[in-house]
Short mmCIF file of C-alpha atoms in Angstrom, two decimals:
data_model
loop_
_atom_site.label_atom_id
_atom_site.label_comp_id
_atom_site.label_asym_id
_atom_site.label_seq_id
_atom_site.Cartn_x
_atom_site.Cartn_y
_atom_site.Cartn_z
CA MET A 171 -172.67 64.06 -59.44
CA LYS A 172 -173.68 65.58 -62.96
CA GLU A 173 -173.25 69.21 -63.58
CA PHE A 174 -176.29 70.92 -64.78
CA MET A 175 -176.87 74.48 -66.03
CA MET A 176 -180.28 76.11 -65.11
CA LEU A 177 -181.44 78.99 -67.41
CA PHE A 178 -183.54 81.67 -65.82
CA ARG A 179 -186.29 82.82 -68.62
CA HIS A 180 -189.02 85.33 -68.32
CA ILE A 181 -190.63 87.99 -70.12
CA PRO A 182 -189.26 91.72 -68.70
CA ASN A 183 -191.95 93.96 -67.67
CA PRO A 184 -190.70 97.57 -68.52
CA GLU A 185 -193.57 98.96 -66.27
CA TYR A 186 -192.42 97.30 -63.07
CA GLN A 187 -190.79 100.02 -60.87
CA PRO A 188 -189.53 98.15 -57.88
CA SER A 189 -189.08 100.25 -54.46
CA GLN A 190 -186.10 99.76 -52.95
CA GLU A 191 -187.33 97.70 -50.38
CA ASP A 192 -188.97 95.45 -53.32
CA ILE A 193 -185.36 95.20 -54.38
CA GLU A 194 -184.00 93.89 -50.91
CA GLN A 195 -186.78 91.41 -50.77
CA GLU A 196 -186.06 90.13 -54.34
CA ILE A 197 -182.27 89.81 -53.48
CA LYS A 198 -182.88 88.15 -50.14
CA LYS A 199 -185.33 85.23 -52.22
CA TRP A 200 -182.42 84.75 -54.89
CA GLN A 201 -179.96 84.45 -52.04
CA ASP A 202 -182.01 81.94 -49.98
CA TRP A 203 -182.37 79.92 -52.78
CA ILE A 204 -178.92 79.99 -54.02
CA GLY A 205 -177.60 79.37 -50.39
CA SER A 206 -180.04 76.28 -50.16
CA ILE A 207 -178.25 75.00 -53.09
CA ALA A 208 -174.66 75.98 -51.80
CA ALA A 209 -175.67 74.60 -48.25
CA GLN A 210 -176.19 70.82 -50.08
CA GLY A 211 -172.75 71.38 -51.46
CA LYS A 212 -173.92 71.60 -54.85
CA PHE A 213 -173.38 75.16 -56.02
CA LYS A 214 -170.74 75.70 -58.62
CA SER A 215 -171.25 79.64 -59.76
CA THR A 216 -174.44 81.95 -60.84
CA ASN A 217 -174.46 85.15 -62.81
CA GLN A 218 -176.96 87.57 -63.60
CA LEU A 219 -177.10 88.93 -67.17
CA GLY A 220 -177.61 92.57 -68.10
CA TYR A 221 -180.83 93.78 -69.72
CA THR A 222 -178.87 94.96 -72.80
CA GLY A 223 -176.56 93.36 -75.53
CA LYS A 224 -175.75 92.79 -79.15
CA VAL A 225 -176.63 90.04 -81.34
CA VAL A 226 -173.99 89.15 -83.84
CA LYS A 227 -174.90 87.27 -87.15
CA PRO A 228 -173.38 85.92 -90.21
CA GLY A 229 -172.61 88.60 -92.67
CA ASP A 230 -171.16 91.22 -90.37
CA VAL A 231 -175.11 91.84 -89.09
CA ILE A 232 -174.98 93.22 -85.77
CA THR A 233 -178.63 93.85 -84.11
CA ASP A 234 -179.55 95.39 -80.67
CA GLY A 235 -180.36 92.41 -78.57
CA PRO A 236 -181.64 90.41 -76.95
CA TYR A 237 -185.10 91.48 -77.08
CA ALA A 238 -185.20 93.00 -80.93
CA GLU A 239 -186.80 89.60 -82.23
CA VAL A 240 -187.79 87.54 -78.83
CA LYS A 241 -189.82 88.80 -76.04
CA GLU A 242 -188.73 86.52 -73.53
CA ILE A 243 -185.09 86.75 -72.32
CA ILE A 244 -182.45 85.00 -70.32
CA GLY A 245 -181.87 86.70 -66.75
CA GLY A 246 -179.10 84.85 -65.57
CA TYR A 247 -178.31 81.32 -64.90
CA ILE A 248 -176.60 78.88 -62.47
CA MET A 249 -174.32 76.03 -62.42
CA VAL A 250 -174.86 73.26 -60.29
CA ASP A 251 -174.07 69.58 -59.37
CA ALA A 252 -176.87 67.26 -59.11
CA GLU A 253 -176.93 63.36 -58.46
CA ASN A 254 -178.95 63.34 -61.76
CA GLU A 255 -181.95 65.20 -63.89
CA ALA A 256 -184.65 64.64 -61.03
CA ASP A 257 -182.36 65.92 -58.57
CA ALA A 258 -181.70 69.22 -60.56
CA VAL A 259 -185.28 69.69 -61.47
CA GLU A 260 -186.01 69.31 -57.74
CA MET A 261 -183.43 72.23 -57.10
CA ALA A 262 -184.96 74.25 -59.86
CA LYS A 263 -188.57 74.13 -58.15
CA GLY A 264 -187.60 76.42 -55.44
CA CYS A 265 -186.28 79.32 -58.06
CA PRO A 266 -187.74 82.83 -57.48
CA ILE A 267 -188.09 83.22 -61.23
CA LEU A 268 -191.29 81.17 -61.01
CA ASP A 269 -192.69 83.51 -58.74
CA VAL A 270 -192.65 86.28 -61.64
CA GLY A 271 -194.06 84.16 -64.27
CA GLY A 272 -190.66 82.92 -65.65
CA HIS A 273 -189.51 79.47 -65.83
CA VAL A 274 -186.29 77.49 -65.75
CA GLU A 275 -184.59 75.46 -68.26
CA VAL A 276 -182.58 72.52 -66.96
CA ARG A 277 -179.75 71.37 -68.81
CA ALA A 278 -177.35 68.60 -68.35
CA ILE A 279 -173.61 69.75 -69.20
CA MET A 280 -172.41 67.50 -72.30
CA GLU A 281 -169.18 65.67 -71.15
CA LEU A 282 -166.74 65.89 -74.17
CA ASP A 283 -163.82 63.72 -74.52
CA LEU A 284 -161.58 66.17 -76.52
CA MET B 1486 -135.19 81.28 -13.16
CA LYS B 1487 -137.52 78.50 -13.97
CA GLN B 1488 -139.82 80.51 -15.84
CA ILE B 1489 -137.58 83.08 -17.10
CA ILE B 1490 -135.82 81.05 -19.61
CA PRO B 1491 -138.98 79.30 -21.01
CA ASN B 1492 -140.74 82.65 -21.23
CA LEU B 1493 -137.57 84.10 -23.36
CA PHE B 1494 -137.64 80.91 -25.48
CA ARG B 1495 -141.12 81.52 -26.51
CA THR B 1496 -140.50 85.38 -27.42
CA GLU B 1497 -136.80 85.15 -28.75
CA TYR B 1498 -136.32 81.85 -30.12
CA SER B 1499 -138.31 82.77 -33.63
CA LYS B 1500 -136.63 86.25 -33.64
CA MET B 1501 -133.09 84.66 -33.35
CA VAL B 1502 -133.57 81.90 -36.08
CA ALA B 1503 -135.20 84.41 -38.31
CA VAL B 1504 -132.43 86.85 -38.21
CA LEU B 1505 -129.77 83.87 -38.56
CA CYS B 1506 -131.94 82.77 -41.75
CA LYS B 1507 -131.38 86.06 -43.21
CA VAL B 1508 -127.72 85.41 -43.35
CA PHE B 1509 -127.97 81.52 -43.67
CA GLY B 1510 -130.65 81.20 -46.07
CA ILE B 1511 -133.92 78.85 -45.32
CA SER B 1512 -131.51 75.80 -46.57
CA ASP B 1513 -129.40 76.19 -43.46
CA ILE B 1514 -132.41 76.63 -40.85
CA GLN B 1515 -131.30 73.80 -39.09
CA LEU B 1516 -128.17 75.17 -38.30
CA ALA B 1517 -129.82 78.57 -37.47
CA GLU B 1518 -131.97 76.41 -35.24
CA ASP B 1519 -128.91 74.46 -33.32
CA ILE B 1520 -127.05 78.03 -32.90
CA VAL B 1521 -130.06 79.12 -31.27
CA SER B 1522 -130.95 76.08 -28.79
CA GLU B 1523 -127.17 76.19 -27.94
CA THR B 1524 -127.35 79.94 -26.82
CA PHE B 1525 -130.12 78.95 -24.53
CA LEU B 1526 -128.39 76.13 -23.24
CA THR B 1527 -125.58 78.14 -22.52
CA ALA B 1528 -127.95 80.62 -20.94
CA ALA B 1529 -129.16 78.19 -18.80
CA GLU B 1530 -125.68 77.15 -17.40
CA THR B 1531 -124.07 80.40 -17.33
CA TRP B 1532 -127.24 82.10 -15.67
CA GLY B 1533 -127.47 79.25 -13.32
CA LYS B 1534 -123.96 79.87 -12.04
CA LYS B 1535 -123.48 83.36 -12.21
CA GLY B 1536 -126.84 84.68 -11.78
CA LEU B 1537 -129.30 86.82 -14.50
CA PRO B 1538 -127.63 89.38 -16.64
CA GLU B 1539 -129.20 92.73 -16.37
CA ASN B 1540 -130.20 92.75 -20.06
CA GLN B 1541 -131.22 89.04 -20.85
CA VAL B 1542 -132.39 89.46 -24.51
CA ALA B 1543 -129.23 91.48 -25.36
CA TRP B 1544 -127.13 88.91 -23.69
CA LEU B 1545 -128.84 85.97 -25.94
CA TYR B 1546 -128.47 88.11 -28.85
CA SER B 1547 -124.76 88.51 -28.61
CA VAL B 1548 -124.13 84.75 -27.41
CA ALA B 1549 -125.94 83.87 -30.60
CA LYS B 1550 -123.75 86.15 -32.45
CA ASN B 1551 -120.52 84.79 -31.24
CA LYS B 1552 -121.68 81.29 -31.64
CA ALA B 1553 -122.67 82.01 -35.53
CA LYS B 1554 -119.39 83.74 -36.02
CA ASP B 1555 -117.40 80.85 -34.46
CA HIS B 1556 -119.38 78.26 -36.45
CA PHE B 1557 -118.36 80.40 -39.76
CA LYS B 1558 -114.74 80.38 -38.60
CA ARG B 1559 -114.63 76.57 -38.42
CA GLU B 1560 -116.15 76.20 -41.37
CA GLN B 1561 -113.66 78.49 -43.33
CA LEU B 1562 -110.72 76.49 -41.45
CA ARG B 1563 -112.26 73.21 -42.73
CA ILE B 1564 -112.87 74.58 -46.30
CA ASN B 1565 -109.15 75.82 -46.22
CA LYS B 1566 -107.69 72.76 -45.29
CA ILE B 1567 -109.55 70.66 -47.79
CA ASN B 1568 -108.55 73.50 -50.44
CA PRO B 1569 -106.04 75.95 -49.67
CA VAL B 1570 -106.82 77.64 -53.07
CA LEU B 1571 -109.92 78.97 -52.07
CA LYS B 1572 -108.42 80.46 -48.80
CA LYS B 1573 -107.35 83.80 -50.74
CA SER B 1574 -111.02 84.31 -51.68
CA GLN B 1575 -112.17 83.18 -48.48
CA ASP B 1576 -110.18 85.88 -46.66
CA LYS B 1577 -111.80 88.72 -48.39
CA GLN B 1578 -114.98 87.55 -47.22
CA THR B 1579 -116.75 90.45 -45.19
CA GLU B 1580 -117.50 89.90 -41.47
CA LEU B 1581 -120.86 87.81 -40.76
CA GLU B 1582 -123.24 90.80 -40.57
CA LEU B 1583 -126.05 90.04 -38.05
CA ASP B 1584 -128.65 92.64 -37.39
CA PHE B 1585 -130.78 92.34 -34.20
CA GLY B 1586 -132.47 95.38 -34.30
CA GLU B 1587 -136.07 95.54 -34.06
CA GLU B 1588 -136.82 96.39 -37.56
CA SER B 1589 -134.40 93.43 -39.03
CA ILE B 1590 -136.02 91.13 -36.83
CA LYS B 1591 -139.55 92.28 -38.18
CA ASP B 1592 -138.13 91.83 -41.38
CA GLY B 1593 -136.87 88.44 -40.98
CA GLN B 1594 -139.79 87.12 -39.32
CA LEU B 1595 -142.14 88.06 -41.92
CA LYS B 1596 -139.86 86.57 -44.38
CA MET B 1597 -140.08 83.69 -42.27
CA ILE B 1598 -143.69 83.53 -42.25
CA PHE B 1599 -143.82 83.42 -46.09
CA ALA B 1600 -141.15 80.48 -46.32
CA ILE B 1601 -143.03 78.51 -43.77
CA CYS B 1602 -146.39 79.17 -45.21
CA HIS B 1603 -145.09 78.01 -48.64
CA PRO B 1604 -147.46 76.64 -51.12
CA LEU B 1605 -144.89 73.48 -51.38
CA LEU B 1606 -145.47 72.41 -48.02
CA LYS B 1607 -148.47 70.54 -46.61
CA THR B 1608 -150.92 72.52 -44.33
CA ASP B 1609 -150.38 70.11 -41.38
CA THR B 1610 -146.67 70.71 -42.03
CA GLN B 1611 -146.90 74.38 -42.29
CA ILE B 1612 -148.64 74.35 -39.04
CA ALA B 1613 -146.13 72.34 -37.05
CA LEU B 1614 -143.42 74.34 -38.48
CA ALA B 1615 -145.58 77.59 -37.72
CA LEU B 1616 -145.55 76.32 -34.12
CA ARG B 1617 -142.19 75.66 -33.68
CA ILE B 1618 -140.23 78.51 -35.68
CA LEU B 1619 -142.91 81.33 -35.49
CA CYS B 1620 -144.29 80.76 -32.59
CA GLY B 1621 -141.15 79.17 -30.52
CA PHE B 1622 -143.49 76.35 -29.23
CA GLY B 1623 -141.39 73.40 -27.41
CA ILE B 1624 -141.69 70.06 -29.17
CA ASP B 1625 -143.90 68.62 -26.22
CA GLU B 1626 -146.01 72.10 -26.42
CA ILE B 1627 -146.75 71.41 -30.42
CA VAL B 1628 -147.48 67.74 -29.41
CA SER B 1629 -150.15 68.92 -26.75
CA ALA B 1630 -151.32 71.71 -29.22
CA LEU B 1631 -152.05 69.43 -32.14
CA PHE B 1632 -152.84 66.38 -30.03
CA SER B 1633 -150.40 64.55 -31.78
CA ASN B 1634 -147.09 62.46 -30.49
CA LYS B 1635 -143.45 63.41 -30.42
CA SER B 1636 -142.38 60.96 -33.31
CA THR B 1637 -144.91 62.43 -35.86
CA ILE B 1638 -144.19 65.98 -34.92
CA ASN B 1639 -140.53 65.51 -35.29
CA LYS B 1640 -141.02 63.95 -38.55
CA LYS B 1641 -142.99 66.55 -39.86
CA LEU B 1642 -140.81 69.30 -38.77
CA TYR B 1643 -137.87 67.33 -40.27
CA ARG B 1644 -139.37 66.80 -43.67
CA GLY B 1645 -140.85 70.22 -43.97
CA LYS B 1646 -137.46 71.38 -43.27
CA GLU B 1647 -135.72 69.13 -45.91
CA LYS B 1648 -138.59 70.13 -48.27
CA LEU B 1649 -137.75 73.81 -48.00
CA ARG B 1650 -133.92 72.80 -48.43
CA GLU B 1651 -134.81 70.82 -51.65
CA GLU B 1652 -136.69 72.90 -53.22
CA ALA B 1653 -134.18 75.88 -52.67
CA VAL B 1654 -137.19 77.90 -51.33
CA SER B 1655 -135.97 81.76 -51.19
CA PHE B 1656 -135.99 83.31 -47.87
CA ASP B 1657 -137.41 86.94 -49.40
CA LEU B 1658 -140.70 88.31 -49.40
CA PRO B 1659 -142.70 87.07 -52.93
CA GLU B 1660 -142.64 89.67 -55.46
CA ALA B 1661 -145.63 92.06 -55.76
CA ASP B 1662 -147.06 90.38 -58.97
CA GLU B 1663 -147.35 86.90 -56.62
CA ILE B 1664 -147.96 88.48 -53.30
CA GLY B 1665 -151.40 87.72 -53.70
CA GLU B 1666 -151.80 84.02 -54.17
CA ARG B 1667 -148.77 83.37 -51.37
CA LEU B 1668 -150.63 85.89 -48.89
CA GLU B 1669 -153.78 83.76 -49.50
CA THR B 1670 -151.64 80.66 -48.09
CA VAL B 1671 -150.23 82.64 -45.35
CA LEU B 1672 -153.78 83.83 -44.20
CA LYS B 1673 -155.06 80.10 -44.33
CA THR B 1674 -152.28 79.08 -42.11
CA VAL B 1675 -152.70 81.78 -39.52
CA TYR B 1676 -156.43 81.01 -39.55
CA LEU B 1677 -155.99 77.42 -38.99
CA LEU B 1678 -153.52 78.02 -36.32
CA PHE B 1679 -156.25 80.33 -34.66
CA ASN B 1680 -159.03 77.58 -35.32
CA GLU B 1681 -156.65 75.19 -33.64
CA GLY B 1682 -156.89 77.09 -30.41
CA TYR B 1683 -160.19 78.12 -30.71
CA TYR B 1684 -162.40 75.15 -31.70
CA ALA B 1685 -160.06 72.16 -30.63
CA SER B 1686 -161.12 70.31 -27.54
CA ASN B 1687 -157.86 70.80 -26.25
CA PRO B 1688 -157.90 70.03 -22.49
CA SER B 1689 -155.27 72.94 -21.70
CA GLU B 1690 -156.69 75.95 -21.71
CA THR B 1691 -153.25 77.96 -21.68
CA ILE B 1692 -152.44 76.16 -25.02
CA ARG B 1693 -155.56 77.13 -26.33
CA LYS B 1694 -155.07 80.59 -25.85
CA ASP B 1695 -151.41 80.89 -26.41
CA LEU B 1696 -152.46 79.57 -30.27
CA CYS B 1697 -154.92 82.02 -30.43
CA LEU B 1698 -152.71 84.97 -29.47
CA GLU B 1699 -149.74 83.76 -31.55
CA ALA B 1700 -151.88 83.80 -34.74
CA MET B 1701 -153.07 87.25 -33.94
CA ARG B 1702 -149.40 88.09 -33.17
CA LEU B 1703 -148.38 86.92 -36.68
CA ASN B 1704 -151.50 88.57 -38.62
CA LEU B 1705 -150.43 92.07 -36.96
CA LEU B 1706 -146.82 91.44 -38.21
CA LEU B 1707 -148.47 91.14 -41.61
CA LEU B 1708 -150.41 94.27 -41.21
CA GLU B 1709 -147.10 96.22 -40.57
CA ASN B 1710 -145.87 95.20 -43.92
CA LYS B 1711 -147.36 97.72 -46.77
CA THR B 1712 -147.59 94.69 -49.23
CA CYS B 1713 -149.47 92.42 -46.96
CA ASN B 1714 -151.69 94.92 -45.45
CA LYS B 1715 -154.86 94.13 -47.69
CA PRO B 1716 -158.35 94.17 -47.00
CA GLN B 1717 -158.60 90.37 -46.22
CA THR B 1718 -155.62 90.66 -43.86
CA ASN B 1719 -157.60 93.06 -41.59
CA ALA B 1720 -160.68 91.05 -42.11
CA LEU B 1721 -158.79 88.02 -40.84
CA LEU B 1722 -157.81 89.98 -37.86
CA SER B 1723 -161.34 91.55 -37.19
CA LEU B 1724 -162.56 87.84 -37.03
CA MET B 1725 -160.35 86.77 -34.58
CA CYS B 1726 -160.80 89.92 -32.45
CA PHE B 1727 -164.59 89.09 -32.41
CA HIS B 1728 -163.82 85.44 -31.53
CA SER B 1729 -161.38 86.12 -28.78
CA SER B 1730 -163.71 88.64 -27.20
CA ARG B 1731 -165.61 85.64 -25.91
CA PHE B 1732 -162.81 83.56 -24.50
CA GLU B 1733 -163.54 84.17 -21.12
CA ALA B 1734 -167.49 83.79 -21.70
CA ARG B 1735 -167.37 80.40 -23.66
CA LEU B 1736 -165.64 78.12 -20.94
CA ASN B 1737 -167.18 76.73 -17.67
CA PRO B 1738 -165.13 76.43 -14.35
CA ASP B 1739 -164.53 72.68 -15.64
CA GLY B 1740 -163.05 74.10 -18.79
CA HIS B 1741 -166.26 72.83 -21.18
CA PHE B 1742 -167.75 75.02 -23.86
CA ILE B 1743 -170.72 76.97 -22.96
CA LEU B 1744 -172.85 77.68 -25.85
CA TYR B 1745 -173.22 80.90 -27.22
CA ASP B 1746 -176.90 81.51 -26.37
CA GLU B 1747 -175.92 80.88 -22.75
CA GLN B 1748 -172.99 82.99 -22.43
CA ASP B 1749 -172.65 85.73 -19.83
CA GLU B 1750 -172.33 88.83 -22.14
CA ASN B 1751 -170.94 90.76 -19.50
CA LEU B 1752 -167.37 88.70 -19.63
CA TRP B 1753 -167.26 89.65 -23.42
CA ASP B 1754 -164.16 91.58 -24.01
CA GLN B 1755 -165.36 94.99 -25.29
CA GLU B 1756 -162.09 96.39 -26.07
CA LEU B 1757 -161.51 93.30 -28.44
CA ILE B 1758 -165.03 93.82 -29.81
CA LYS B 1759 -163.85 97.46 -30.63
CA LYS B 1760 -160.65 96.27 -32.45
CA GLY B 1761 -162.73 93.56 -34.39
CA GLU B 1762 -165.05 96.50 -35.65
CA TYR B 1763 -161.99 98.81 -36.45
CA TYR B 1764 -160.55 96.32 -38.50
CA LEU B 1765 -163.61 95.33 -40.17
CA ASN B 1766 -164.29 98.97 -41.09
CA ILE B 1767 -160.53 98.80 -42.67
CA ALA B 1768 -161.22 95.45 -44.34
CA SER B 1769 -164.26 97.06 -46.18
CA SER B 1770 -162.14 99.42 -48.12
CA GLY B 1771 -161.55 96.63 -50.93
CA ASP B 1772 -163.59 95.42 -53.76
CA LYS B 1773 -162.87 91.90 -52.88
CA LEU B 1774 -164.93 89.77 -50.61
CA SER B 1775 -163.02 87.31 -48.80
CA LYS B 1776 -164.58 84.40 -46.62
CA TYR B 1777 -162.71 86.48 -43.75
CA HIS B 1778 -165.03 89.32 -44.49
CA LEU B 1779 -167.98 87.19 -44.25
CA GLU B 1780 -166.65 85.35 -40.99
CA ALA B 1781 -165.91 88.42 -39.62
CA ALA B 1782 -169.10 89.74 -40.22
CA ILE B 1783 -171.02 86.96 -38.90
CA ALA B 1784 -168.77 87.01 -35.80
CA TYR B 1785 -169.58 90.82 -35.80
CA TRP B 1786 -173.38 89.96 -35.64
CA HIS B 1787 -172.99 87.65 -32.78
CA THR B 1788 -171.76 90.22 -30.81
CA GLN B 1789 -175.10 92.29 -31.34
CA LYS B 1790 -177.32 90.28 -28.98
CA GLN B 1791 -179.88 93.22 -28.95
CA ASN B 1792 -180.07 93.76 -32.36
CA PRO B 1793 -183.53 92.18 -33.72
CA ASP B 1794 -182.05 92.22 -37.34
CA ARG B 1795 -178.87 90.04 -36.09
CA TRP B 1796 -180.45 86.46 -37.22
CA GLU B 1797 -181.41 87.60 -40.73
CA SER B 1798 -178.17 89.27 -41.29
CA ILE B 1799 -176.37 86.35 -40.22
CA LEU B 1800 -178.39 84.07 -42.39
CA GLN B 1801 -177.53 86.14 -45.63
CA LEU B 1802 -173.82 86.00 -44.79
CA TYR B 1803 -174.24 82.38 -44.48
CA ASN B 1804 -175.71 82.43 -47.99
CA LEU B 1805 -172.63 84.16 -49.39
CA LEU B 1806 -169.79 82.11 -47.49
CA LEU B 1807 -171.46 79.07 -48.76
CA GLN B 1808 -170.98 80.00 -52.21
CA LEU B 1809 -167.40 80.99 -51.80
CA GLN B 1810 -166.58 77.71 -49.89
CA TYR B 1811 -169.04 74.89 -48.64
CA SER B 1812 -168.47 73.07 -45.29
CA PRO B 1813 -170.87 71.09 -43.18
CA ALA B 1814 -170.10 73.55 -40.17
CA ALA B 1815 -171.29 76.55 -42.31
CA SER B 1816 -174.51 74.60 -43.82
CA LEU B 1817 -175.44 73.63 -40.23
CA ASN B 1818 -175.21 77.08 -38.98
CA ARG B 1819 -177.01 78.43 -41.92
CA THR B 1820 -179.94 76.07 -41.27
CA PHE B 1821 -180.24 77.29 -37.15
CA ALA B 1822 -179.79 80.88 -38.65
CA ILE B 1823 -183.28 80.14 -40.64
CA SER B 1824 -184.80 78.66 -37.51
CA LYS B 1825 -183.70 82.26 -35.56
CA ALA B 1826 -184.63 84.53 -38.15
CA ARG B 1827 -187.76 82.73 -39.72
CA SER B 1828 -189.31 79.39 -38.20
CA ASN B 1829 -188.63 75.93 -37.25
CA GLU B 1830 -190.58 74.82 -40.23
CA GLU B 1831 -188.58 76.55 -42.60
CA ALA B 1832 -185.27 75.51 -40.87
CA LEU B 1833 -186.47 71.75 -40.72
CA LYS B 1834 -187.06 71.96 -44.53
CA GLU B 1835 -183.66 73.12 -45.28
CA ALA B 1836 -182.25 70.82 -43.02
CA LEU B 1837 -183.76 67.67 -44.64
CA LYS B 1838 -182.09 68.61 -47.70
CA LEU B 1839 -178.78 68.25 -46.07
CA LYS B 1840 -176.95 64.81 -46.21
CA LEU B 1841 -175.21 64.89 -43.22
CA GLU B 1842 -176.66 61.77 -41.48
CA ASN B 1843 -173.25 60.95 -40.34
CA ASN B 1844 -172.42 64.07 -38.52
CA HIS B 1845 -173.70 64.04 -34.65
CA LEU B 1846 -174.19 67.79 -34.74
CA TYR B 1847 -176.74 67.34 -37.80
CA HIS B 1848 -178.84 65.26 -35.56
CA ILE B 1849 -178.45 67.47 -32.55
CA LEU B 1850 -179.78 70.41 -34.96
CA LEU B 1851 -182.84 67.99 -36.13
CA ALA B 1852 -183.77 67.10 -32.57
CA GLU B 1853 -183.80 71.02 -31.67
CA LEU B 1854 -185.96 71.65 -34.73
CA TYR B 1855 -188.10 68.74 -33.93
CA LYS B 1856 -188.26 69.67 -30.00
CA ILE B 1857 -191.73 71.09 -30.23
CA SER B 1858 -193.33 69.35 -32.99
CA SER B 1859 -192.22 65.67 -32.19
CA PRO B 1860 -191.08 64.57 -29.17
CA LYS B 1861 -190.34 61.03 -30.57
CA LYS B 1862 -188.20 62.44 -33.60
CA ASN B 1863 -186.53 64.48 -30.97
CA ALA B 1864 -185.42 61.70 -29.01
CA PHE B 1865 -184.85 59.68 -32.04
CA HIS B 1866 -182.22 62.28 -33.35
CA LEU B 1867 -180.73 62.41 -29.91
CA GLN B 1868 -180.03 59.06 -29.91
CA LYS B 1869 -178.55 58.80 -33.22
CA ALA B 1870 -176.05 61.88 -32.32
CA LEU B 1871 -175.13 59.83 -29.17
CA GLU B 1872 -174.31 57.27 -31.23
CA LEU B 1873 -171.99 59.21 -33.38
CA CYS B 1874 -170.72 61.53 -31.09
CA LYS B 1875 -167.18 61.01 -29.86
CA SER B 1876 -166.51 63.59 -27.23
CA GLU B 1877 -167.23 62.34 -23.55
CA TYR B 1878 -168.32 65.80 -22.56
CA GLU B 1879 -170.89 66.27 -25.70
CA LYS B 1880 -172.13 62.77 -24.75
CA LYS B 1881 -172.92 63.75 -21.28
CA ILE B 1882 -174.86 67.01 -22.62
CA ILE B 1883 -176.98 64.80 -24.89
CA LEU B 1884 -177.75 62.56 -22.13
CA GLU B 1885 -179.08 65.59 -20.00
CA LYS B 1886 -181.18 66.60 -23.07
CA LEU B 1887 -182.71 63.17 -23.47
CA GLY B 1888 -183.39 63.30 -19.71
CA LYS B 1889 -181.37 60.78 -18.78
#
């Protein structure tokens, strides 16, 4: 098994005002997808990221982030164990971010001998 | 008379050993056990000749007290003989204080739980020691409860006690800052003790029930203590209440398991279901979601047979449970919940992602999911399950499904 990180990227739509029911449905979809990975014993951890933040640059320059300069943001990530890259990609195919026009970036974790 | 002494042994052995260890320390637990065993031998002899005393428990406590005192006197004499210089300081030593009051017993048992469920001990050793020292099981009963043999159990008990001595484990409750981690080990052992009784295909119904009741008793003991009364402690008791509410309904007259779907709900113990709900409510007060919370909530939904949202709720709880801790059983149960909450097709898609080809329950599940769509595949997986299955009873059920 190799470790992979999947980054959920999308362009937020500030006009989208989901109802309570929409939110519940959305949570269910995500939980089903993560549960499916966990049921294969391949889940490690996951986090959703907040919509605001700061960007720190050299020379003590701090800007509001993350969307001051980029439209697309990282909404969250999941860490998984996969047999290989193809297996990780297969898992990513069910990610609910794809349903809202976003995409998943699948990256292998580099093993460092320190 | 025949049943009185074994019954007293079951309830009093652990209390007496615990109180003695408060004075001797856990390192001398063997001595404490010997004194208590001797007390029961004396009881059997004396009561056999002179008849039962009026208050048998008080009789046992006072005899144990005397035996402990005699032992200390002998020890002192021995030490004095070897080294007379020590005599003076020994003389000043206060009388051996043994308090068999209710509070002292509870305090001793709680300390014993933490000593036995010490992370230094292996889980199976913890379970064997717990059965012996916390639950007062005889060796034969432990052998039967754990499906083991005498020499293995004796070795386990011996090595466990040696380890407690070698590592100089203290007979005290852990400090507040380490209670969280220690409590986790304790809860895990209580949970396994319960499961041993609830799920193990042990032929003796009495032993199964005893194991479950003992686990619940220990859990109650933990709840009575402020530091141990945490949300997860309540959640675990809630889980065990819900499970044991189905105790009468889940076995047929031959002592074999009846599937949940086919159980007679009228046999479910409503009192225990209410208790389960009560403890689950208390458990919800914290901000930490333990696996006991999730399992208790799943067990709760299983008692709500009429509620249409039941399976969707169970599915979502399994999603969370698997993120906390993977297990093949939870993974299969999640897939089954999908078939109930959504459809067989969706469940099948998920089932095929699981790499559980060597698990006979996996093939039974697949057979179930293929039942309508593909009789051929249904038969294939039942055949697979039959090859992998080890229990004669389950084989019989699979054969019935195969129409043989």
